[in-house]
PDB file of C-alpha atoms in Angstrom:
ATOM      1  CA  LEU B  77      24.802  88.119 -28.024  1.00 57.00           C
ATOM      2  CA  GLY B  78      21.897  90.536 -28.205  1.00 55.00           C
ATOM      3  CA  ASP B  79      19.622  92.111 -25.563  1.00 59.00           C
ATOM      4  CA  VAL B  80      16.597  94.297 -25.780  1.00 56.00           C
ATOM      5  CA  TYR B  81      15.603  96.421 -22.785  1.00 58.00           C
ATOM      6  CA  LYS B  82      12.487  98.481 -22.231  1.00 56.00           C
ATOM      7  CA  ARG B  83      11.856 100.576 -19.130  1.00 57.00           C
ATOM      8  CA  GLN B  84       8.933 102.808 -18.567  1.00 53.00           C
ATOM      9  CA  PHE B  85       7.163 104.438 -15.683  1.00 52.00           C
ATOM     10  CA  ASP B  86       4.609 107.131 -15.074  1.00 58.00           C
ATOM     11  CA  TYR B  87       4.634 109.134 -11.797  1.00 61.00           C
ATOM     12  CA  ARG B  88       1.130 110.478 -11.103  1.00 56.00           C
ATOM     13  CA  LEU B  89      -0.430 112.649  -8.528  1.00 66.00           C
ATOM     14  CA  PHE B  90      -4.276 112.800  -8.388  1.00 76.00           C
ATOM     15  CA  ASN B  91      -4.230 110.975 -11.771  1.00 71.00           C
ATOM     16  CA  ILE B  92      -2.217 113.697 -13.366  1.00 69.00           C
ATOM     17  CA  SER B  93       1.017 112.544 -14.979  1.00 64.00           C
ATOM     18  CA  LEU B  94       3.852 114.647 -13.563  1.00 65.00           C
ATOM     19  CA  TYR B  95       6.736 112.604 -14.906  1.00 69.00           C
ATOM     20  CA  LYS B  96       6.734 109.930 -17.664  1.00 75.00           C
ATOM     21  CA  TYR B  97       9.774 108.056 -18.838  1.00 75.00           C
ATOM     22  CA  GLU B  98      10.110 105.523 -21.728  1.00 83.00           C
ATOM     23  CA  HIS B  99      13.411 104.046 -22.651  1.00 82.00           C
ATOM     24  CA  PHE B 100      14.187 101.360 -25.257  1.00 87.00           C
ATOM     25  CA  SER B 101      17.658  99.998 -25.917  1.00 88.00           C
ATOM     26  CA  GLU B 102      18.828  97.185 -28.229  1.00 92.00           C
ATOM     27  CA  GLU B 103      22.384  96.188 -27.478  1.00 91.00           C
ATOM     28  CA  ASN B 104      24.654  93.542 -29.100  1.00 93.00           C
ATOM     29  CA  TYR B 105      27.686  92.260 -27.268  1.00 92.00           C
ATOM     30  CA  ASP B 106      30.520  89.992 -28.332  1.00 93.00           C
ATOM     31  CA  SER B 107      31.718  86.923 -26.325  1.00 92.00           C
ATOM     32  CA  ASN B 108      34.050  89.205 -24.274  1.00 91.00           C
ATOM     33  CA  ASN B 109      31.036  91.325 -23.063  1.00 91.00           C
ATOM     34  CA  CYS B 110      32.114  94.187 -25.255  1.00 92.00           C
ATOM     35  CA  LEU B 111      29.421  96.277 -26.940  1.00 93.00           C
ATOM     36  CA  VAL B 112      29.341  95.779 -30.706  1.00 94.00           C
ATOM     37  CA  LYS B 113      26.239  97.868 -31.499  1.00 95.00           C
ATOM     38  CA  ILE B 114      23.616  99.900 -29.703  1.00 94.00           C
ATOM     39  CA  ASN B 115      20.387 101.609 -30.711  1.00 93.00           C
ATOM     40  CA  SER B 116      18.343 103.447 -28.116  1.00 91.00           C
ATOM     41  CA  SER B 117      15.481 105.857 -27.813  1.00 90.00           C
ATOM     42  CA  THR B 118      14.245 107.714 -24.741  1.00 86.00           C
ATOM     43  CA  LEU B 119      11.226 109.913 -24.148  1.00 83.00           C
ATOM     44  CA  THR B 120      11.064 112.009 -20.962  1.00 80.00           C
ATOM     45  CA  GLU B 121       7.907 114.077 -20.277  1.00 77.00           C
ATOM     46  CA  THR B 122       7.456 116.348 -17.337  1.00 75.00           C
ATOM     47  CA  LYS B 123       4.491 118.607 -16.579  1.00 72.00           C
ATOM     48  CA  ILE B 124       6.791 121.598 -16.058  1.00 75.00           C
ATOM     49  CA  ARG B 125       9.570 121.117 -18.649  1.00 75.00           C
ATOM     50  CA  GLY B 126       7.585 119.444 -21.485  1.00 78.00           C
ATOM     51  CA  SER B 127       9.044 116.493 -23.435  1.00 83.00           C
ATOM     52  CA  VAL B 128      12.589 115.555 -24.431  1.00 84.00           C
ATOM     53  CA  LYS B 129      13.421 112.888 -27.028  1.00 89.00           C
ATOM     54  CA  GLN B 130      16.857 111.356 -27.222  1.00 88.00           C
ATOM     55  CA  LYS B 131      18.008 108.833 -29.782  1.00 93.00           C
ATOM     56  CA  ILE B 132      21.474 107.331 -30.132  1.00 93.00           C
ATOM     57  CA  ALA B 133      23.107 104.717 -32.245  1.00 94.00           C
ATOM     58  CA  GLY B 134      26.632 103.281 -31.817  1.00 94.00           C
ATOM     59  CA  GLU B 135      28.845 100.804 -33.465  1.00 95.00           C
ATOM     60  CA  ARG B 136      32.326  99.449 -32.877  1.00 95.00           C
ATOM     61  CA  LYS B 137      34.729 100.447 -35.599  1.00 92.00           C
ATOM     62  CA  ASP B 138      38.423  99.703 -36.251  1.00 89.00           C
ATOM     63  CA  ASN B 139      39.477 102.848 -34.361  1.00 88.00           C
ATOM     64  CA  GLY B 140      37.032 102.639 -31.421  1.00 91.00           C
ATOM     65  CA  PHE B 141      33.314 102.993 -30.776  1.00 94.00           C
ATOM     66  CA  LEU B 142      31.358 105.593 -32.790  1.00 94.00           C
ATOM     67  CA  ILE B 143      28.210 107.158 -31.301  1.00 94.00           C
ATOM     68  CA  THR B 144      25.730 109.100 -33.459  1.00 93.00           C
ATOM     69  CA  GLY B 145      22.330 110.667 -32.841  1.00 89.00           C
ATOM     70  CA  SER B 146      21.523 113.015 -29.980  1.00 77.00           C
ATOM     71  CA  ASN B 147      25.209 112.786 -29.060  1.00 77.00           C
ATOM     72  CA  GLU B 148      28.029 112.305 -31.549  1.00 85.00           C
ATOM     73  CA  GLU B 149      31.224 111.015 -29.999  1.00 86.00           C
ATOM     74  CA  GLN B 150      34.139 108.754 -30.862  1.00 88.00           C
ATOM     75  CA  LEU B 151      35.249 106.632 -27.943  1.00 90.00           C
ATOM     76  CA  ASP B 152      38.883 105.630 -28.254  1.00 89.00           C
ATOM     77  CA  LYS B 153      38.496 102.108 -27.069  1.00 88.00           C
ATOM     78  CA  ASN B 154      37.133  98.911 -28.658  1.00 82.00           C
ATOM     79  CA  CYS B 155      35.620  97.373 -25.483  1.00 91.00           C
ATOM     80  CA  VAL B 156      32.705  99.480 -24.253  1.00 94.00           C
ATOM     81  CA  MET B 157      29.991  98.371 -21.816  1.00 94.00           C
ATOM     82  CA  SER B 158      26.660 100.026 -20.937  1.00 92.00           C
ATOM     83  CA  PHE B 159      25.028 100.075 -17.602  1.00 91.00           C
ATOM     84  CA  ALA B 160      24.078  96.429 -17.988  1.00 87.00           C
ATOM     85  CA  TYR B 161      23.789  95.945 -14.228  1.00 87.00           C
ATOM     86  CA  TRP B 162      22.574  92.315 -14.632  1.00 85.00           C
ATOM     87  CA  ASN B 163      26.108  91.488 -15.982  1.00 89.00           C
ATOM     88  CA  PRO B 164      28.677  91.347 -13.148  1.00 90.00           C
ATOM     89  CA  GLU B 165      31.383  92.285 -15.720  1.00 92.00           C
ATOM     90  CA  ILE B 166      30.383  95.978 -15.166  1.00 93.00           C
ATOM     91  CA  LEU B 167      32.216  95.669 -11.824  1.00 94.00           C
ATOM     92  CA  LYS B 168      35.541  95.446 -13.615  1.00 94.00           C
ATOM     93  CA  GLN B 169      34.977  98.735 -15.580  1.00 94.00           C
ATOM     94  CA  THR B 170      36.221 102.211 -14.938  1.00 95.00           C
ATOM     95  CA  SER B 171      33.666 103.808 -17.299  1.00 95.00           C
ATOM     96  CA  LEU B 172      30.276 102.759 -18.762  1.00 95.00           C
ATOM     97  CA  LEU B 173      28.262 104.064 -21.718  1.00 93.00           C
ATOM     98  CA  ASN B 174      24.953 105.755 -20.787  1.00 89.00           C
ATOM     99  CA  ALA B 175      22.545 104.244 -23.318  1.00 89.00           C
ATOM    100  CA  GLN B 176      20.201 107.180 -22.964  1.00 87.00           C
ATOM    101  CA  THR B 177      22.630 110.047 -23.601  1.00 88.00           C
ATOM    102  CA  GLY B 178      25.451 108.284 -25.519  1.00 90.00           C
ATOM    103  CA  LYS B 179      28.017 109.687 -23.048  1.00 91.00           C
ATOM    104  CA  GLU B 180      30.752 107.712 -21.417  1.00 92.00           C
ATOM    105  CA  VAL B 181      30.532 107.988 -17.647  1.00 93.00           C
ATOM    106  CA  ASP B 182      33.563 107.435 -15.382  1.00 95.00           C
ATOM    107  CA  ILE B 183      32.760 105.181 -12.488  1.00 96.00           C
ATOM    108  CA  THR B 184      34.299 103.855  -9.302  1.00 96.00           C
ATOM    109  CA  VAL B 185      33.241 100.450  -8.024  1.00 96.00           C
ATOM    110  CA  ARG B 186      33.315  99.631  -4.277  1.00 96.00           C
ATOM    111  CA  GLU B 187      32.169  96.482  -2.529  1.00 94.00           C
ATOM    112  CA  LEU B 188      29.637  97.192   0.218  1.00 93.00           C
ATOM    113  CA  PRO B 189      28.839  95.171   3.312  1.00 89.00           C
ATOM    114  CA  ALA B 190      26.120  92.723   2.274  1.00 73.00           C
ATOM    115  CA  ILE B 191      23.152  92.430   4.631  1.00 74.00           C
ATOM    116  CA  GLU B 192      21.961  89.172   3.095  1.00 76.00           C
ATOM    117  CA  ALA B 193      23.792  86.337   1.272  1.00 78.00           C
ATOM    118  CA  GLY B 194      25.594  87.424  -1.842  1.00 84.00           C
ATOM    119  CA  ALA B 195      27.521  90.655  -2.711  1.00 91.00           C
ATOM    120  CA  LYS B 196      26.572  94.326  -2.900  1.00 92.00           C
ATOM    121  CA  TYR B 197      28.486  96.998  -4.768  1.00 94.00           C
ATOM    122  CA  SER B 198      28.374 100.770  -5.270  1.00 93.00           C
ATOM    123  CA  LEU B 199      28.906 102.353  -8.647  1.00 94.00           C
ATOM    124  CA  GLU B 200      29.724 105.997  -8.173  1.00 94.00           C
ATOM    125  CA  GLY B 201      30.511 108.841 -10.521  1.00 91.00           C
ATOM    126  CA  GLU B 202      29.420 112.423 -11.357  1.00 89.00           C
ATOM    127  CA  ASN B 203      25.718 112.660 -10.505  1.00 86.00           C
ATOM    128  CA  LEU B 204      25.709 108.878 -10.116  1.00 88.00           C
ATOM    129  CA  ASN B 205      25.118 106.695  -7.038  1.00 91.00           C
ATOM    130  CA  ILE B 206      23.964 103.112  -7.811  1.00 91.00           C
ATOM    131  CA  GLU B 207      23.920 100.085  -5.553  1.00 92.00           C
ATOM    132  CA  VAL B 208      23.761  96.642  -7.259  1.00 92.00           C
ATOM    133  CA  GLN B 209      23.345  93.308  -5.461  1.00 91.00           C
ATOM    134  CA  TYR B 210      24.194  89.822  -6.746  1.00 90.00           C
ATOM    135  CA  SER B 211      23.489  86.402  -5.244  1.00 88.00           C
ATOM    136  CA  GLU B 212      26.283  84.088  -4.089  1.00 87.00           C
ATOM    137  CA  GLU B 213      26.083  82.404  -7.504  1.00 88.00           C
ATOM    138  CA  GLY B 214      26.585  85.763  -9.283  1.00 86.00           C
ATOM    139  CA  SER B 215      23.037  86.333 -10.387  1.00 87.00           C
ATOM    140  CA  TRP B 216      21.799  89.898 -10.366  1.00 87.00           C
ATOM    141  CA  ILE B 217      19.165  90.537  -7.683  1.00 88.00           C
ATOM    142  CA  SER B 218      18.527  94.293  -7.445  1.00 86.00           C
ATOM    143  CA  LEU B 219      19.624  97.795  -8.260  1.00 85.00           C
ATOM    144  CA  LYS B 220      18.913 101.001  -6.226  1.00 87.00           C
ATOM    145  CA  SER B 221      19.716 104.464  -7.614  1.00 85.00           C
ATOM    146  CA  LYS B 222      19.434 107.859  -6.023  1.00 79.00           C
ATOM    147  CA  VAL B 223      17.279 110.044  -8.318  1.00 71.00           C
ATOM    148  CA  GLY B 224      17.195 113.317  -6.459  1.00 68.00           C
ATOM    149  CA  LYS B 225      15.217 114.992  -3.710  1.00 70.00           C
ATOM    150  CA  GLY B 226      15.882 112.067  -1.438  1.00 74.00           C
ATOM    151  CA  ARG B 227      14.152 109.582  -3.665  1.00 72.00           C
ATOM    152  CA  ASP B 228      15.338 106.124  -4.712  1.00 71.00           C
ATOM    153  CA  LEU B 229      14.537 104.180  -7.818  1.00 72.00           C
ATOM    154  CA  LYS B 230      14.757 100.425  -7.338  1.00 75.00           C
ATOM    155  CA  TYR B 231      14.706  97.513  -9.798  1.00 70.00           C
ATOM    156  CA  VAL B 232      14.293  94.021  -8.376  1.00 76.00           C
ATOM    157  CA  LEU B 233      14.542  90.764 -10.291  1.00 71.00           C
ATOM    158  CA  SER B 234      11.182  89.154 -10.825  1.00 69.00           C
ATOM    159  CA  SER B 235      10.706  85.428 -10.788  1.00 60.00           C
ATOM    160  CA  GLU B 236       9.817  85.617 -14.527  1.00 47.00           C
ATOM    161  CA  ASN B 237      13.330  86.690 -15.592  1.00 46.00           C
ATOM    162  CA  ILE B 238      16.082  84.855 -13.831  1.00 44.00           C
ATOM    163  CA  ILE B 239      19.585  86.058 -14.924  1.00 44.00           C
ATOM    164  CA  SER B 240      22.649  84.197 -14.003  1.00 43.00           C
ATOM    165  CA  GLY B 241      26.401  84.382 -14.580  1.00 44.00           C
ATOM    166  CA  PRO B 242      29.673  84.119 -12.728  1.00 41.00           C
ATOM    167  CA  LEU B 243      30.577  86.794 -10.209  1.00 42.00           C
ATOM    168  CA  SER B 244      34.191  87.800 -10.378  1.00 40.00           C
ATOM    169  CA  PRO B 245      34.957  91.516  -9.695  1.00 42.00           C
TER     170      PRO B 245
END
């Protein structure tokens, strides 16, 4: 199973780009939702700090998951997942792979009170506060992340890309 993800945004003030972010990730998973291979590249440009490029590659080996590129690390487990928030299987994880940095991030998952039908969860960790929401059928609906200075970044499922799957935390 393979997925390709591209995210980009450009924050402007008076038509001047203050923050630009481009992220591309190609991820291959096996039938157990374990990451087999990943290739990603990220470009972050800020008016003040300049630009930073990050590139990682990773592949499952006999003795774990090997990350190379901007970060080189050997993860001592064969089943690794990234922040694939559209896959409810992330709710069963205690750590996730950051596809931008190549670092493993410890997480805690808590169920939150849902305002609408479906289920809402919080994924928390060091410098991490993400809320994901799924429909009653287990389809991903939205993600909200705290990005600093009281700002939220929110992804919402568009009608063009309907993702479904069973929900079983």
